[in-house]
Structures are given as C-alpha cells and as structure tokens.
mmCIF file of C-alpha atoms and ligand atoms in Angstrom:
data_model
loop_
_atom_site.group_PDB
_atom_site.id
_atom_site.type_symbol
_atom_site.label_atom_id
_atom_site.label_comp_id
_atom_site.label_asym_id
_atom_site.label_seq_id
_atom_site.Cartn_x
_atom_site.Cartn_y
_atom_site.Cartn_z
ATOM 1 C CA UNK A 1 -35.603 27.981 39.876
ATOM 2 C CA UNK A 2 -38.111 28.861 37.023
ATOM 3 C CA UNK A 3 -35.962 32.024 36.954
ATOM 4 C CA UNK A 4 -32.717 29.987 35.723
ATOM 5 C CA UNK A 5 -34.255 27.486 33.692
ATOM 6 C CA UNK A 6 -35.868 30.283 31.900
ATOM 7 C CA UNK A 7 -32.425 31.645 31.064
ATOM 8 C CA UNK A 8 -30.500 28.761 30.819
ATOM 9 C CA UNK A 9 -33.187 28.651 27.768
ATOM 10 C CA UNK A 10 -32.679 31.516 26.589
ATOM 11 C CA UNK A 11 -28.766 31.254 26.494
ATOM 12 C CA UNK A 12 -28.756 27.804 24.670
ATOM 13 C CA UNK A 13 -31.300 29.564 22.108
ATOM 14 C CA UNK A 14 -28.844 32.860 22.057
ATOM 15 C CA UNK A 15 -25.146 30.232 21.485
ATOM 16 C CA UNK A 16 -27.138 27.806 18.822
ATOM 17 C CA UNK A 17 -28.220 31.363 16.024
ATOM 18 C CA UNK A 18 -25.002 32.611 16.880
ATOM 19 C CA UNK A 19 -23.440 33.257 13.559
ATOM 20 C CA UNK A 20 -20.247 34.144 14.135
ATOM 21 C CA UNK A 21 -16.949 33.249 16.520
ATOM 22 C CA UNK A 22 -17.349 36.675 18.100
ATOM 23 C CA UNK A 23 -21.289 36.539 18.874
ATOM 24 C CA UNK A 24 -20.196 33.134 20.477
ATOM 25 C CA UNK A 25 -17.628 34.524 22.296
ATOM 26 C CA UNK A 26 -19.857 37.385 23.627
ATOM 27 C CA UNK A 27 -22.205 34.446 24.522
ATOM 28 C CA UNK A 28 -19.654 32.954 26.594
ATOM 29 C CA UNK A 29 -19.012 36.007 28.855
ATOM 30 C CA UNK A 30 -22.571 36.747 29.480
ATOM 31 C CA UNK A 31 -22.725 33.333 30.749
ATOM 32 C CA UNK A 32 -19.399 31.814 31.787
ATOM 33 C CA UNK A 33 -17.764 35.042 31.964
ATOM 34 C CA UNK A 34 -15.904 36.021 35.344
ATOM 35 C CA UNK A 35 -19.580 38.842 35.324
ATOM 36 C CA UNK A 36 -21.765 36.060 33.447
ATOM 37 C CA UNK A 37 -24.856 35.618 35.097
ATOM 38 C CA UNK A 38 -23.929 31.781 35.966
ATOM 39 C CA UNK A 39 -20.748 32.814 37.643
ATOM 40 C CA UNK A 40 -22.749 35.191 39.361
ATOM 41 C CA UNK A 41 -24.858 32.539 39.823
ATOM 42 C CA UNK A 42 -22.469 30.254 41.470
ATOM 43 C CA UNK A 43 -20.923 32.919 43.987
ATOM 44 C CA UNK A 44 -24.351 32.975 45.509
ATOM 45 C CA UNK A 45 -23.976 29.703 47.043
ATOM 46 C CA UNK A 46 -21.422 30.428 49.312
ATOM 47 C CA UNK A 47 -23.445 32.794 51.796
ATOM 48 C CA UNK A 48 -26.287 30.590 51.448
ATOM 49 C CA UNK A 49 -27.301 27.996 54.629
ATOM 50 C CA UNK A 50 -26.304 24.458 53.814
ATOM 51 C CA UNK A 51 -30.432 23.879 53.185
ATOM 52 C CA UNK A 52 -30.568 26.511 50.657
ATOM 53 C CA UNK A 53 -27.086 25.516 48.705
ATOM 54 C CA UNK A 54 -28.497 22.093 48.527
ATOM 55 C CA UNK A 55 -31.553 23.276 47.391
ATOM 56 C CA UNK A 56 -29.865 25.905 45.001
ATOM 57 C CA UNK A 57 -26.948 23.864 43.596
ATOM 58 C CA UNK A 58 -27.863 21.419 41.205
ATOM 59 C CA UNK A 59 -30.282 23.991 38.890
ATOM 60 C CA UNK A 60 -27.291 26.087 38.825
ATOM 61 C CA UNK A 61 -24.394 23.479 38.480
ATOM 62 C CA UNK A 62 -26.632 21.730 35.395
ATOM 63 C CA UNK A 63 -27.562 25.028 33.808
ATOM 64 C CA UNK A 64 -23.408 25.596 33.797
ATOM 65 C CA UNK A 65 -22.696 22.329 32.448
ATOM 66 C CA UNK A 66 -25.220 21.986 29.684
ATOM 67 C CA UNK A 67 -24.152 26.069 28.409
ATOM 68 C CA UNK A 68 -20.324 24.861 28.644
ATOM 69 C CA UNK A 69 -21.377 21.686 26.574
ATOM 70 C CA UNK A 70 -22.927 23.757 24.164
ATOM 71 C CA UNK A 71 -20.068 26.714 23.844
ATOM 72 C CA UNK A 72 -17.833 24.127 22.964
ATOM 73 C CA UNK A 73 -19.961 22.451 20.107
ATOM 74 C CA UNK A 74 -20.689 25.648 18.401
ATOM 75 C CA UNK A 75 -17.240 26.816 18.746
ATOM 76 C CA UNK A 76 -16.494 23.146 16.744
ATOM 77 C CA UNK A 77 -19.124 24.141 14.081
ATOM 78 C CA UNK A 78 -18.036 27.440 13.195
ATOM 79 C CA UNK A 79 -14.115 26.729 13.308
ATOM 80 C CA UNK A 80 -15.089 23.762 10.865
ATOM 81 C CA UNK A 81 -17.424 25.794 8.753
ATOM 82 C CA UNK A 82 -14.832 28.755 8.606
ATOM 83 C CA UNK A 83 -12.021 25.955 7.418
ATOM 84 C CA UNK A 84 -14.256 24.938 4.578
ATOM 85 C CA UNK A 85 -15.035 28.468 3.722
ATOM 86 C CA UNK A 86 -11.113 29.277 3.725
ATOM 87 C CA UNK A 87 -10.889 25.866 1.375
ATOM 88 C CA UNK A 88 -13.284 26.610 -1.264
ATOM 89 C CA UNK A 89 -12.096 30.386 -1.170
ATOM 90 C CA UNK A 90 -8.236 29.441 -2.083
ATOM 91 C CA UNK A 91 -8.777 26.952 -4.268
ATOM 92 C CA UNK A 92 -6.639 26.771 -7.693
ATOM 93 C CA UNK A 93 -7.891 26.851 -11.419
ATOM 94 C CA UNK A 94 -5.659 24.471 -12.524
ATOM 95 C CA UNK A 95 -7.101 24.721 -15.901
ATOM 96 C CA UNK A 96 -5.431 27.992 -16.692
ATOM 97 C CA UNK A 97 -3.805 28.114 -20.128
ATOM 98 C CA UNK A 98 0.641 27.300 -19.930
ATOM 99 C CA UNK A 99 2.151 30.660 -20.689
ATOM 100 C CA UNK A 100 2.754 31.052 -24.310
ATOM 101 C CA UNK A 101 6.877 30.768 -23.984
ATOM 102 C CA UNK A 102 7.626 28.331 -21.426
ATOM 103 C CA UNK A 103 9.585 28.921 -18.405
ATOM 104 C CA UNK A 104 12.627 26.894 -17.565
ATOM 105 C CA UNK A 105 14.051 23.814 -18.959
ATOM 106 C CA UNK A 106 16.099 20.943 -17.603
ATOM 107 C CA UNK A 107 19.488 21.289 -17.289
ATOM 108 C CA UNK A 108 21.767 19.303 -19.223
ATOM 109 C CA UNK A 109 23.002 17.430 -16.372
ATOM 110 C CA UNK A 110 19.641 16.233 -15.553
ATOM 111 C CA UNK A 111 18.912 15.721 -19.463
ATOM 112 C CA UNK A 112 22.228 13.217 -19.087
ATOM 113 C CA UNK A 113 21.313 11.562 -16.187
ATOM 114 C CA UNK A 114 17.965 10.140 -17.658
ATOM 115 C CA UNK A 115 19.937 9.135 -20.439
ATOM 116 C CA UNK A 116 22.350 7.381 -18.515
ATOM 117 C CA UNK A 117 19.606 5.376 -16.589
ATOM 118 C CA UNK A 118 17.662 4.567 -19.869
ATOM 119 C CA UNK A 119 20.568 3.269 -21.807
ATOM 120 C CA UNK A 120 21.768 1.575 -18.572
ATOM 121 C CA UNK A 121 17.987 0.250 -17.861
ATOM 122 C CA UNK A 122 18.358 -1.668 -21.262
ATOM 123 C CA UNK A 123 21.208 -3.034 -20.103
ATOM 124 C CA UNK A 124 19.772 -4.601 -16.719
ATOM 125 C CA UNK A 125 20.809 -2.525 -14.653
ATOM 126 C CA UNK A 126 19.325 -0.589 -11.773
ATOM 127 C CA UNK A 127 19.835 2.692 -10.161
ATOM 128 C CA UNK A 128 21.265 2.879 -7.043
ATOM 129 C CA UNK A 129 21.557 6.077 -4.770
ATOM 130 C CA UNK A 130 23.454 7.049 -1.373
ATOM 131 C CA UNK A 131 24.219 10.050 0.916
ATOM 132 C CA UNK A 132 26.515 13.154 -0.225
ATOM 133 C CA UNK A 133 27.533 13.410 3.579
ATOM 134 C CA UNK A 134 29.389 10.271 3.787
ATOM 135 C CA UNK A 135 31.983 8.681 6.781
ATOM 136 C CA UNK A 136 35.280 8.067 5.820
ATOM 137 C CA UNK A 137 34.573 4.527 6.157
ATOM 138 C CA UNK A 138 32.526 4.054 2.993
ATOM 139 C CA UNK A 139 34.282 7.258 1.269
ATOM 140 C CA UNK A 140 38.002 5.268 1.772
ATOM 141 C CA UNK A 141 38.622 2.925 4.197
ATOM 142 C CA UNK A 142 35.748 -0.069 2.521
ATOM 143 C CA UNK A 143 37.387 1.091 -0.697
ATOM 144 C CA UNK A 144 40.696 -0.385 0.207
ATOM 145 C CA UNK A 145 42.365 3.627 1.523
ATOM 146 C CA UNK A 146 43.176 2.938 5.257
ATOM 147 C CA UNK A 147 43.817 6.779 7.115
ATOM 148 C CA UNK A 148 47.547 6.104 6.123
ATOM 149 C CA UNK A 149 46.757 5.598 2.157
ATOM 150 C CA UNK A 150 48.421 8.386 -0.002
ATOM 151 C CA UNK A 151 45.187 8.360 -2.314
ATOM 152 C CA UNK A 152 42.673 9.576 0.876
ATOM 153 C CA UNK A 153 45.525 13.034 0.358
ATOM 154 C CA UNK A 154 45.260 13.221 -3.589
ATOM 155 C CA UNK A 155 41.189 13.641 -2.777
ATOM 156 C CA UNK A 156 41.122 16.893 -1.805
ATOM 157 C CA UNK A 157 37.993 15.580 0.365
ATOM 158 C CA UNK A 158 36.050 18.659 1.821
ATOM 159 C CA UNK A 159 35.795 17.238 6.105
ATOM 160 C CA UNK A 160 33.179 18.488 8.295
ATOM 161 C CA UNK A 161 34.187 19.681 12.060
ATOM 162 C CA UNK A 162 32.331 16.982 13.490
ATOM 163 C CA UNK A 163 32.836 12.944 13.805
ATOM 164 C CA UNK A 164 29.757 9.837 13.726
ATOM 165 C CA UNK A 165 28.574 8.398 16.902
ATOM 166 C CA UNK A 166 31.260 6.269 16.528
ATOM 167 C CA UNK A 167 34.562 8.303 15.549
ATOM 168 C CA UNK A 168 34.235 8.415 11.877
ATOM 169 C CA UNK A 169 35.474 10.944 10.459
ATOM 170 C CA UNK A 170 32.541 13.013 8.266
ATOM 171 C CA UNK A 171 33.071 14.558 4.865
ATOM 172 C CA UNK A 172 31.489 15.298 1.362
ATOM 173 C CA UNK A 173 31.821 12.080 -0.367
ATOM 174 C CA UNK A 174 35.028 12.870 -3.176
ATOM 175 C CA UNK A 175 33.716 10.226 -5.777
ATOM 176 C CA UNK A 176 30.433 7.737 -6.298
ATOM 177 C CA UNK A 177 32.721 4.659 -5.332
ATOM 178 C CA UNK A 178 31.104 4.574 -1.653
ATOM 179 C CA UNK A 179 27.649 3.318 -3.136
ATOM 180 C CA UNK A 180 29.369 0.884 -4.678
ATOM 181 C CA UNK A 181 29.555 -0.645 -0.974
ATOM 182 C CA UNK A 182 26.392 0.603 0.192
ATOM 183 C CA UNK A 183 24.912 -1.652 -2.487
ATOM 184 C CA UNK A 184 26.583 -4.428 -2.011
ATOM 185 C CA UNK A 185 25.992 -4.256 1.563
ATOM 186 C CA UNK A 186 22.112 -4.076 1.042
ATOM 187 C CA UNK A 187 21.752 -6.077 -1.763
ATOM 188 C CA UNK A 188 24.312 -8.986 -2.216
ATOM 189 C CA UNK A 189 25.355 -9.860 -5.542
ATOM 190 C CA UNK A 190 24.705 -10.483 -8.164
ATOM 191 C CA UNK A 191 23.945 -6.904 -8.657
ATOM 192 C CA UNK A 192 24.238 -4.674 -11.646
ATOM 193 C CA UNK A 193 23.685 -1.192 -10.334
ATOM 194 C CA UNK A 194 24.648 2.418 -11.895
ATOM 195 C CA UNK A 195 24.779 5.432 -9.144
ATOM 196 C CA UNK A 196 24.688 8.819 -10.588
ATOM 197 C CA UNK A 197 25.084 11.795 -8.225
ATOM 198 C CA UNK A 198 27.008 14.538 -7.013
ATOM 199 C CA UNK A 199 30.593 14.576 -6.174
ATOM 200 C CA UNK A 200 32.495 17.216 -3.883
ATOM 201 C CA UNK A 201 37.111 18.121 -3.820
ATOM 202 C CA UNK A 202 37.990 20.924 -3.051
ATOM 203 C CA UNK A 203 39.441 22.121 -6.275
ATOM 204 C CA UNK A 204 38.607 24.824 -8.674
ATOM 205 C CA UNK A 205 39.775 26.191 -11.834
ATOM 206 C CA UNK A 206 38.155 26.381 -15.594
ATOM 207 C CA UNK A 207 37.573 22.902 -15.690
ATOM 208 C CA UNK A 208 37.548 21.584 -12.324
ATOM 209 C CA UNK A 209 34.619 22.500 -10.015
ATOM 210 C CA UNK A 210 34.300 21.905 -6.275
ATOM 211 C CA UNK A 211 30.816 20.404 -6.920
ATOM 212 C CA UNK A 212 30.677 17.912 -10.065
ATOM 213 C CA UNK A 213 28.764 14.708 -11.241
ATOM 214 C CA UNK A 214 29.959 11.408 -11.591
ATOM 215 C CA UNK A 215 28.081 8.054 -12.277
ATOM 216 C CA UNK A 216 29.433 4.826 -11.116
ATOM 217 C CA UNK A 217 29.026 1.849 -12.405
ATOM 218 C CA UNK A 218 29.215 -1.975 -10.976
ATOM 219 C CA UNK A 219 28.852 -5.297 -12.147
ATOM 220 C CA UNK A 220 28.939 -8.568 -9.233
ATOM 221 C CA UNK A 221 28.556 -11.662 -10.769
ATOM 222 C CA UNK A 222 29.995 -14.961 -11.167
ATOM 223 C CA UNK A 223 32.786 -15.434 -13.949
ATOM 224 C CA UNK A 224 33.304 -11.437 -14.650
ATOM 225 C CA UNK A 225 35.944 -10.325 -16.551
ATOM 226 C CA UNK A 226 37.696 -7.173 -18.241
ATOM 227 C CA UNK A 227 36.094 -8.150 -21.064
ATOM 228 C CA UNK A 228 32.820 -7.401 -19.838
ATOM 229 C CA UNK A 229 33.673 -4.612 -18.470
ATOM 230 C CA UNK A 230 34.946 -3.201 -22.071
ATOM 231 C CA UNK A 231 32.187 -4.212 -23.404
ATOM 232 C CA UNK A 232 29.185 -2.021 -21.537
ATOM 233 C CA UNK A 233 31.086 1.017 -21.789
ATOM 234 C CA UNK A 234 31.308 0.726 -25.758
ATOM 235 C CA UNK A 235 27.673 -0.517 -26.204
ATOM 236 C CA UNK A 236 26.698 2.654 -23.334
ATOM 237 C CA UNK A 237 29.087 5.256 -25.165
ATOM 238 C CA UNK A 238 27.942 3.746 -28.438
ATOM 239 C CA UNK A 239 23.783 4.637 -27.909
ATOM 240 C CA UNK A 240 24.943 7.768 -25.681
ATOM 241 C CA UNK A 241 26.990 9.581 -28.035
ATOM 242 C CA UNK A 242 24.437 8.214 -30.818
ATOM 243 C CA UNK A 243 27.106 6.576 -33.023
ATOM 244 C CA UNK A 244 28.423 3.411 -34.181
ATOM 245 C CA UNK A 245 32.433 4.418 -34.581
ATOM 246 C CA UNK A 246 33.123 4.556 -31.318
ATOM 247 C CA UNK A 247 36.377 2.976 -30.102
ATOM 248 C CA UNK A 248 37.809 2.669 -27.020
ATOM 249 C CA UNK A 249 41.126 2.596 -25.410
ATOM 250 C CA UNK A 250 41.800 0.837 -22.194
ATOM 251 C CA UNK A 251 44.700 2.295 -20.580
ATOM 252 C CA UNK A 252 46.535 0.787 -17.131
ATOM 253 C CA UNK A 253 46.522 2.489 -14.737
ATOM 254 C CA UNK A 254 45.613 2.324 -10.523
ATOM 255 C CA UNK A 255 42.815 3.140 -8.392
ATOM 256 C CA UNK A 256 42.998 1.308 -4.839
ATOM 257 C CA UNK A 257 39.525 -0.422 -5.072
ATOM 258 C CA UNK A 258 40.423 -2.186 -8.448
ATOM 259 C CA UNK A 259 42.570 -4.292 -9.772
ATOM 260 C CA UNK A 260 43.771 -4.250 -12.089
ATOM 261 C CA UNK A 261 42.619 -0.747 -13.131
ATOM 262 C CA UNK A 262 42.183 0.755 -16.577
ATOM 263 C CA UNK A 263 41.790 4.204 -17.451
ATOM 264 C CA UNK A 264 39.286 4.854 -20.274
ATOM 265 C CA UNK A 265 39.821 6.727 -23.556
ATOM 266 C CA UNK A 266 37.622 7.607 -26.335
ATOM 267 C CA UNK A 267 38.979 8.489 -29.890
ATOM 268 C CA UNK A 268 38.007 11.922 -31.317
ATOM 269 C CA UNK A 269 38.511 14.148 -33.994
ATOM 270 C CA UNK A 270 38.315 18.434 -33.883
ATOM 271 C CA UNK A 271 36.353 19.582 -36.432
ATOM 272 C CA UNK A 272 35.805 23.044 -36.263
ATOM 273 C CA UNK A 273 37.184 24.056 -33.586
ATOM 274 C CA UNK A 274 34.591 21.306 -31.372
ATOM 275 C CA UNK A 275 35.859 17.825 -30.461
ATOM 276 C CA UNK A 276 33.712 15.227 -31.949
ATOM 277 C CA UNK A 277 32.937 11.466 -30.273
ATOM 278 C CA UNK A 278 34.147 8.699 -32.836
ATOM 279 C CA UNK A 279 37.226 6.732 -34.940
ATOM 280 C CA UNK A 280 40.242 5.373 -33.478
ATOM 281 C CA UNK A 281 42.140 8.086 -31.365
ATOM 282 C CA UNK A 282 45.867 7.377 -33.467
ATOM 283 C CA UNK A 283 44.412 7.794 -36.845
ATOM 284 C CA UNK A 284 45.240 10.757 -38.523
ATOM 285 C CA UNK A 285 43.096 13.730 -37.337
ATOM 286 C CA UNK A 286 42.603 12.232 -33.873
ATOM 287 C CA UNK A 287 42.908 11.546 -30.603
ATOM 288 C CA UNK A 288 42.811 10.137 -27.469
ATOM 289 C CA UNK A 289 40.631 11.900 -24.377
ATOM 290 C CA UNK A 290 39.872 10.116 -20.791
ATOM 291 C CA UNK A 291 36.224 9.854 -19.748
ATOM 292 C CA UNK A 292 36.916 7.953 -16.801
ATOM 293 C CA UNK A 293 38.093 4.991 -14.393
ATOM 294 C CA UNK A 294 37.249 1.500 -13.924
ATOM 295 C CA UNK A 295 38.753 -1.814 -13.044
ATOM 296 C CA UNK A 296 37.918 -5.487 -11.851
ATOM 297 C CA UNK A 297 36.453 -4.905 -8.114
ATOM 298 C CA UNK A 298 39.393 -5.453 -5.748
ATOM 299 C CA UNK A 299 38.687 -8.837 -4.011
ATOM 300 C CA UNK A 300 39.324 -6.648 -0.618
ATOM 301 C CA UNK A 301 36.728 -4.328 -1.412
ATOM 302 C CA UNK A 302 34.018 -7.581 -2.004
ATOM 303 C CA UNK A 303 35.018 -8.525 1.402
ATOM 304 C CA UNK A 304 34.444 -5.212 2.573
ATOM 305 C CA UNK A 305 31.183 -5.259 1.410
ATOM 306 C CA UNK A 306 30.455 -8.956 3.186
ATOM 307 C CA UNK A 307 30.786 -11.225 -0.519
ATOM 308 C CA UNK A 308 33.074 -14.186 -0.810
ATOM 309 C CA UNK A 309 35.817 -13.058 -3.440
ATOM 310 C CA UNK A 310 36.544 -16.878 -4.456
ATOM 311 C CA UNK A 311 32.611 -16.958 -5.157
ATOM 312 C CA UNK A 312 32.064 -13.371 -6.807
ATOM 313 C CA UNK A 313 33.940 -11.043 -9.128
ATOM 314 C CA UNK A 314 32.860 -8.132 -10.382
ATOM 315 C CA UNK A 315 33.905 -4.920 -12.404
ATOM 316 C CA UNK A 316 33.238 -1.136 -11.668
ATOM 317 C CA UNK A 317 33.439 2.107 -13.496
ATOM 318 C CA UNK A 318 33.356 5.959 -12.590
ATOM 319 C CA UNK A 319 32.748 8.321 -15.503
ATOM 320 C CA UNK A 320 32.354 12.338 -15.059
ATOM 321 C CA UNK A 321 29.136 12.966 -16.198
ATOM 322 C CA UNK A 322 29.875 17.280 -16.918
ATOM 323 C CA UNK A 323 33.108 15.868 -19.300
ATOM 324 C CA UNK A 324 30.527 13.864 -21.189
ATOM 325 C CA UNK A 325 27.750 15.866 -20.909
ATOM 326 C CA UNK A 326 29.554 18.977 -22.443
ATOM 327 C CA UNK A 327 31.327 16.418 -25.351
ATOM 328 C CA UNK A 328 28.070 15.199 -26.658
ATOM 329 C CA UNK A 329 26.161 18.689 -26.446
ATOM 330 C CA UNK A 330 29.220 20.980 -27.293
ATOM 331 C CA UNK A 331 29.718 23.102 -24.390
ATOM 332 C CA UNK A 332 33.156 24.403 -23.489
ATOM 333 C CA UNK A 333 32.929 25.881 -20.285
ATOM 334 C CA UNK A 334 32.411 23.673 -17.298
ATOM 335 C CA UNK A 335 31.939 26.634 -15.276
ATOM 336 C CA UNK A 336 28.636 27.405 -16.956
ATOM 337 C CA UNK A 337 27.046 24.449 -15.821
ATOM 338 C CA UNK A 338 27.041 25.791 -12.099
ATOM 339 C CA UNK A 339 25.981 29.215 -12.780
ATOM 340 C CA UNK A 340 22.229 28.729 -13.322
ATOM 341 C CA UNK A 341 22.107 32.080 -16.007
ATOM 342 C CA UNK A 342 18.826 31.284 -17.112
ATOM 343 C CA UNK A 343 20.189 32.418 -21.026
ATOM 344 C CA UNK A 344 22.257 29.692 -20.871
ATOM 345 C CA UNK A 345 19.553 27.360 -19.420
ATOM 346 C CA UNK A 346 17.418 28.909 -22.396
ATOM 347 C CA UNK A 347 19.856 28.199 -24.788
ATOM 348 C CA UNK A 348 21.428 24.734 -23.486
ATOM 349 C CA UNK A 349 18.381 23.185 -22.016
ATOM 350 C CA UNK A 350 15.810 20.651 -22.718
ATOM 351 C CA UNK A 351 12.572 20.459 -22.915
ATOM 352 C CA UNK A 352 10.762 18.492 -20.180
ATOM 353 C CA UNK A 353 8.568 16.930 -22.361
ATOM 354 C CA UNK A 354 11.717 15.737 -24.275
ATOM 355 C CA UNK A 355 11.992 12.286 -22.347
ATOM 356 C CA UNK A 356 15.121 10.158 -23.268
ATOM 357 C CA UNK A 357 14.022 6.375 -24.839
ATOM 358 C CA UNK A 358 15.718 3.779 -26.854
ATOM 359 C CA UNK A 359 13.101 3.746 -29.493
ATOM 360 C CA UNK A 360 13.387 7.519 -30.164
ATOM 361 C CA UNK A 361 17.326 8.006 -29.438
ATOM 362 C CA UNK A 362 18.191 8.827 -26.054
ATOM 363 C CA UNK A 363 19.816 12.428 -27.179
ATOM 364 C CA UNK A 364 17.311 15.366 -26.643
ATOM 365 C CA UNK A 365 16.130 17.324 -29.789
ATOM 366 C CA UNK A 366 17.153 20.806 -28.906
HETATM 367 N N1 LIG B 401 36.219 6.698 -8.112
HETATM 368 C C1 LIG B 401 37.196 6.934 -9.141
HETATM 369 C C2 LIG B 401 37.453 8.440 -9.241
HETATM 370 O O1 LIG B 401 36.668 9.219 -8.767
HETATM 371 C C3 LIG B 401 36.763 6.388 -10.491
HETATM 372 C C4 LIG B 401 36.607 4.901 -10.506
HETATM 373 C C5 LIG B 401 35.402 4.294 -10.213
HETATM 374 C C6 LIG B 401 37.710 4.098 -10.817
HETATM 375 C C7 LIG B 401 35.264 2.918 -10.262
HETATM 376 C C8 LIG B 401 37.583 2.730 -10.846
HETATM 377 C C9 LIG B 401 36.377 2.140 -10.574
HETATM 378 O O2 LIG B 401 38.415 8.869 -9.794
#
C-alpha cells in the first residue's frame, strides 16, 4: 500500500520535471507501459483471492488513473510550449529593406482593367463579376441563341465532356454577355454594371488568342435610348484614351441579344508607323477601326433575365479590352500579352504603386 503510494509519488514527481516529449514518453512506459510497474501492478490482481483484490484494487486502479491524468496534461504542455517555440522561431522581419530594382510589375491588362472600373466608377457604375465555366444557358440560350441559332456555331465555344445536374451543356463562356443576365437576375434594374473578365473561342492566329479579355457593359433603366448608349462610350473612350478628339462611328450591324445593334468605330490616324486614338475616321489621314459591339438590350433577353420589357429598357456594350489596351499603350503583338517574358513585363508594365484616378489621369506613367 505504502509501497505504491510511495511510487505513484515518485512517478507524478518524475512526469511533472520532465522536460522533454521523449523523457515523458519514457515516463509513460515505466508506468503505463505493457512492463510499467502499474501494468505489472494490475496483472497481480487476477491470482489474488476475491479478499485480497478488493483489498488491492482501488490503491492500484487510483494510482493508474491519477498517472494517466497527468501523462496527458504534460503531453498538452509541452506540445503547446513546442508550438510557441516553432512560432517565435519562424517568424518574419518584415522590416527588411525592398530590393533596390523591383521585381515584377502589373501587366497591362490589369493596368486597363483598373482604368476601366475608375472611369466607369465616375460614371455610376458598378463592377459586376461571374464564372468562366458557364452553362449554355447563360452563355446563349438567355441571350436570345436557342441550340438551333447559327451564332452559338460562329462562337467557336470551347465545351467540356460533361453536362449540369440538369442537362446543360458546360463550356468556357465565348464572351462577357452571360453576366449581363447573371446581374440582372440578382439585382433587378435599374442597374448600371461593367463586367470585365476573361473570354475563351477556340481560335488562334497573330491577333486572335484562345484566351482574351473583354468588358461588358449594361445600362437598365427607364426611358434608355441609343443615345445614351453613344454617349458613355465617347465620354469612357474620351478619359481612357486621354483625349478630347475622339469621335465615334456607330455602325449597324446584329448581335442576337440586341436590337438594334451597332458596331463601334473609333477614328484614327498612323503616324509613324503606330495608329493613334482621335479625329474623324474619313478625314484625310484617317480611319475607321472597330473596338467593339453594343446595342439596345433585346426585350427577350430582359425577360430572360425576369424584367418587364414594357417597364425597362436598357443598352449593353462588349469591348475587347487587349485591342484597346495595345491602341492606347502601342503594342503590336497580341501574342505578347500571353507570354509572360518578364522583358516584356519589364518593359510594358506598370508600376503597382501607379494607381489609375480621375484627378491624376487614369493612364499609367511608364
Ligand atoms: N458579346 C458580343 C461579342 O462578344 C459583344 C456585345 C456585347 C455586343 C454587348 C452587343 C452587346 O462579340
């Protein structure tokens, strides 16, 4: 009796200075261990007489519980005193100088993009987002192209092997139009919304890419006309391209999820060997060059999207952001843009610290 209590003491001592996860360990098997003396301890009971087991049991069954108790706090401490140790020893000096040149910059696509939403933001309008993997449903069908519409063919649309939960057909969304109805669906109208993102067809040559970037544009709203529509694109080309000459040619033309549609040109002029934003595209010198689509929202793509076309009208644009991009920064290979050779990133990019605002000009010093 003395005899256990006496070591029972001794192991609780022995498990509270151990310093370490193996000394604990060790603890455990001289103890606990299949050969610990408790074990041991235990067997005992078995060829005892029923007096002597009671007698014998409950120093040896309290001496087991309290070590057990007592293993398991240690092993507690030390695995939380080790994960503080490991903490402190891999922490970072963020205060470490910047190296002297600095190391990447942001490519001109992204440079775009945050001009797009800050000359857009101005304009009260929003930025609105929505998956690359798209259904067919909001890639063509909500967008007025039923499976039999010629259009859904002229897409070039990249489809994956496998179908929705509920037979849609799944694909790399061909153009920005599907947010369009995403946002309408979440939203409502009014809504003034801009969605820049990636684009997917499968089509390649020097200046077609199988990946590109597009930003859509969409105005809901009561009493909307062409008008406005004309409009925002001059006063966005106008503070994009950083110049007030710019004019604008709306051309007819057809897109199943407008009408009517208009196809829209910008006039330029090649001056050494670069085209150059600005004047009226028949005077001499000049030209005309497409930028993008647009069009009054098809009243059969509001009621797609769940709005009232006798209420609501609206008018959307798409515009290829790497056409523009390379225009207003002079870059003549579109093929460049996907290569990620960091000279060119040197050479082309931006600085981060270079953020695009009104007040400033939203073009990037370079
Ligand atoms: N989605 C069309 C395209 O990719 C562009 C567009 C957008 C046309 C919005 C009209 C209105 O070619």
């Amino acid at each position: 009796m003395t005899d256990i209590t006496s070591q029972t003491d001794a192991a609780l001592a022995a498990i509270a200075a151990a310093a370490s996860l193996e000394a604990l360990e060790a603890q455990r098997l001289e103890t606990l261990g299949k050969k610990g003396w408790v074990s041991l301890a235990l067997k005992t009971l078995g060829g005892m007489s029923p007096q002597e087991r009671a007698a014998a049991a409950p120093a040896i069954q309290s001496a087991r519980a309290s070590i057990a108790a007592a293993l398991d706090a240690k092993k507690a401490a030390l695995e939380a005193a080790a994960l503080e140790e490991q903490l402190a020893r891999e922490t970072i000096d963020l205060t470490l100088p910047a190296p002297a040149v600095p190391k990447g910059s942001v490519h001109p696509v992204s440079q775009v993009m945050d001009e797009l939403a800050e000359i857009f933001a101005d304009l009260g309008f929003a930025v609105a987002t929505g998956p690359e993997i798209e259904d067919d449903w909001h890639n063509f069908t909500a967008l007025n192209m039923d499976e039999t519409h010629p259009a859904r063919a002229m897409h070039d649309t990249f489809y994956f092997p496998d179908k929705t939960a509920d037979g849609k057909d799944v694909l790399l969304r061909t153009h920005t139009s599907p947010v369009q109805i995403r946002a309408m669906l979440e939203q409502g109208a009014p809504i003034r919304i801009i969605a820049p993102g990636r684009v997917y067809r499968s089509d390649s040559d020097a200046t077609h890419t199988p990946m590109f970037h597009q930003v859509e544009g969409l105005v809901v709203d009561k009493d909307i006309h062409l008008g406005h529509l004309k409009w925002t694109l001059e006063t966005f080309f106008k503070a994009f391209f950083e110049r007030e000459d710019i004019v604008l040619r709306l051309r007819p033309s057809y897109f199943p999820f407008t009408e009517p549609s208009v196809e829209v040109d910008v006039g330029y002029a090649t001056e050494g060997g670069r085209r150059v934003v600005g004047g009226h595209g028949d005077a001499p010198g000049h030209a005309w060059m497409e930028l993008g689509g647009s069009g009054m929202v098809n009243a059969r793509v509001l009621e797609f999207a769940g709005l009232d076309p006798k209420q609501w009208q609206g008018f959307a644009f798409g515009l290829g952001i790497d056409r523009i991009a390379m225009l207003k920064y002079g870059m003549n290979d579109l093929r460049a843009f996907f290569d990620g050779d960091p000279r060119w990133l040197m050479h082309y990019g931006f600085s981060p610290f270079d953020q695009p605002t009104l007040s400033a000009g939203v073009g990037a010093r370079a």
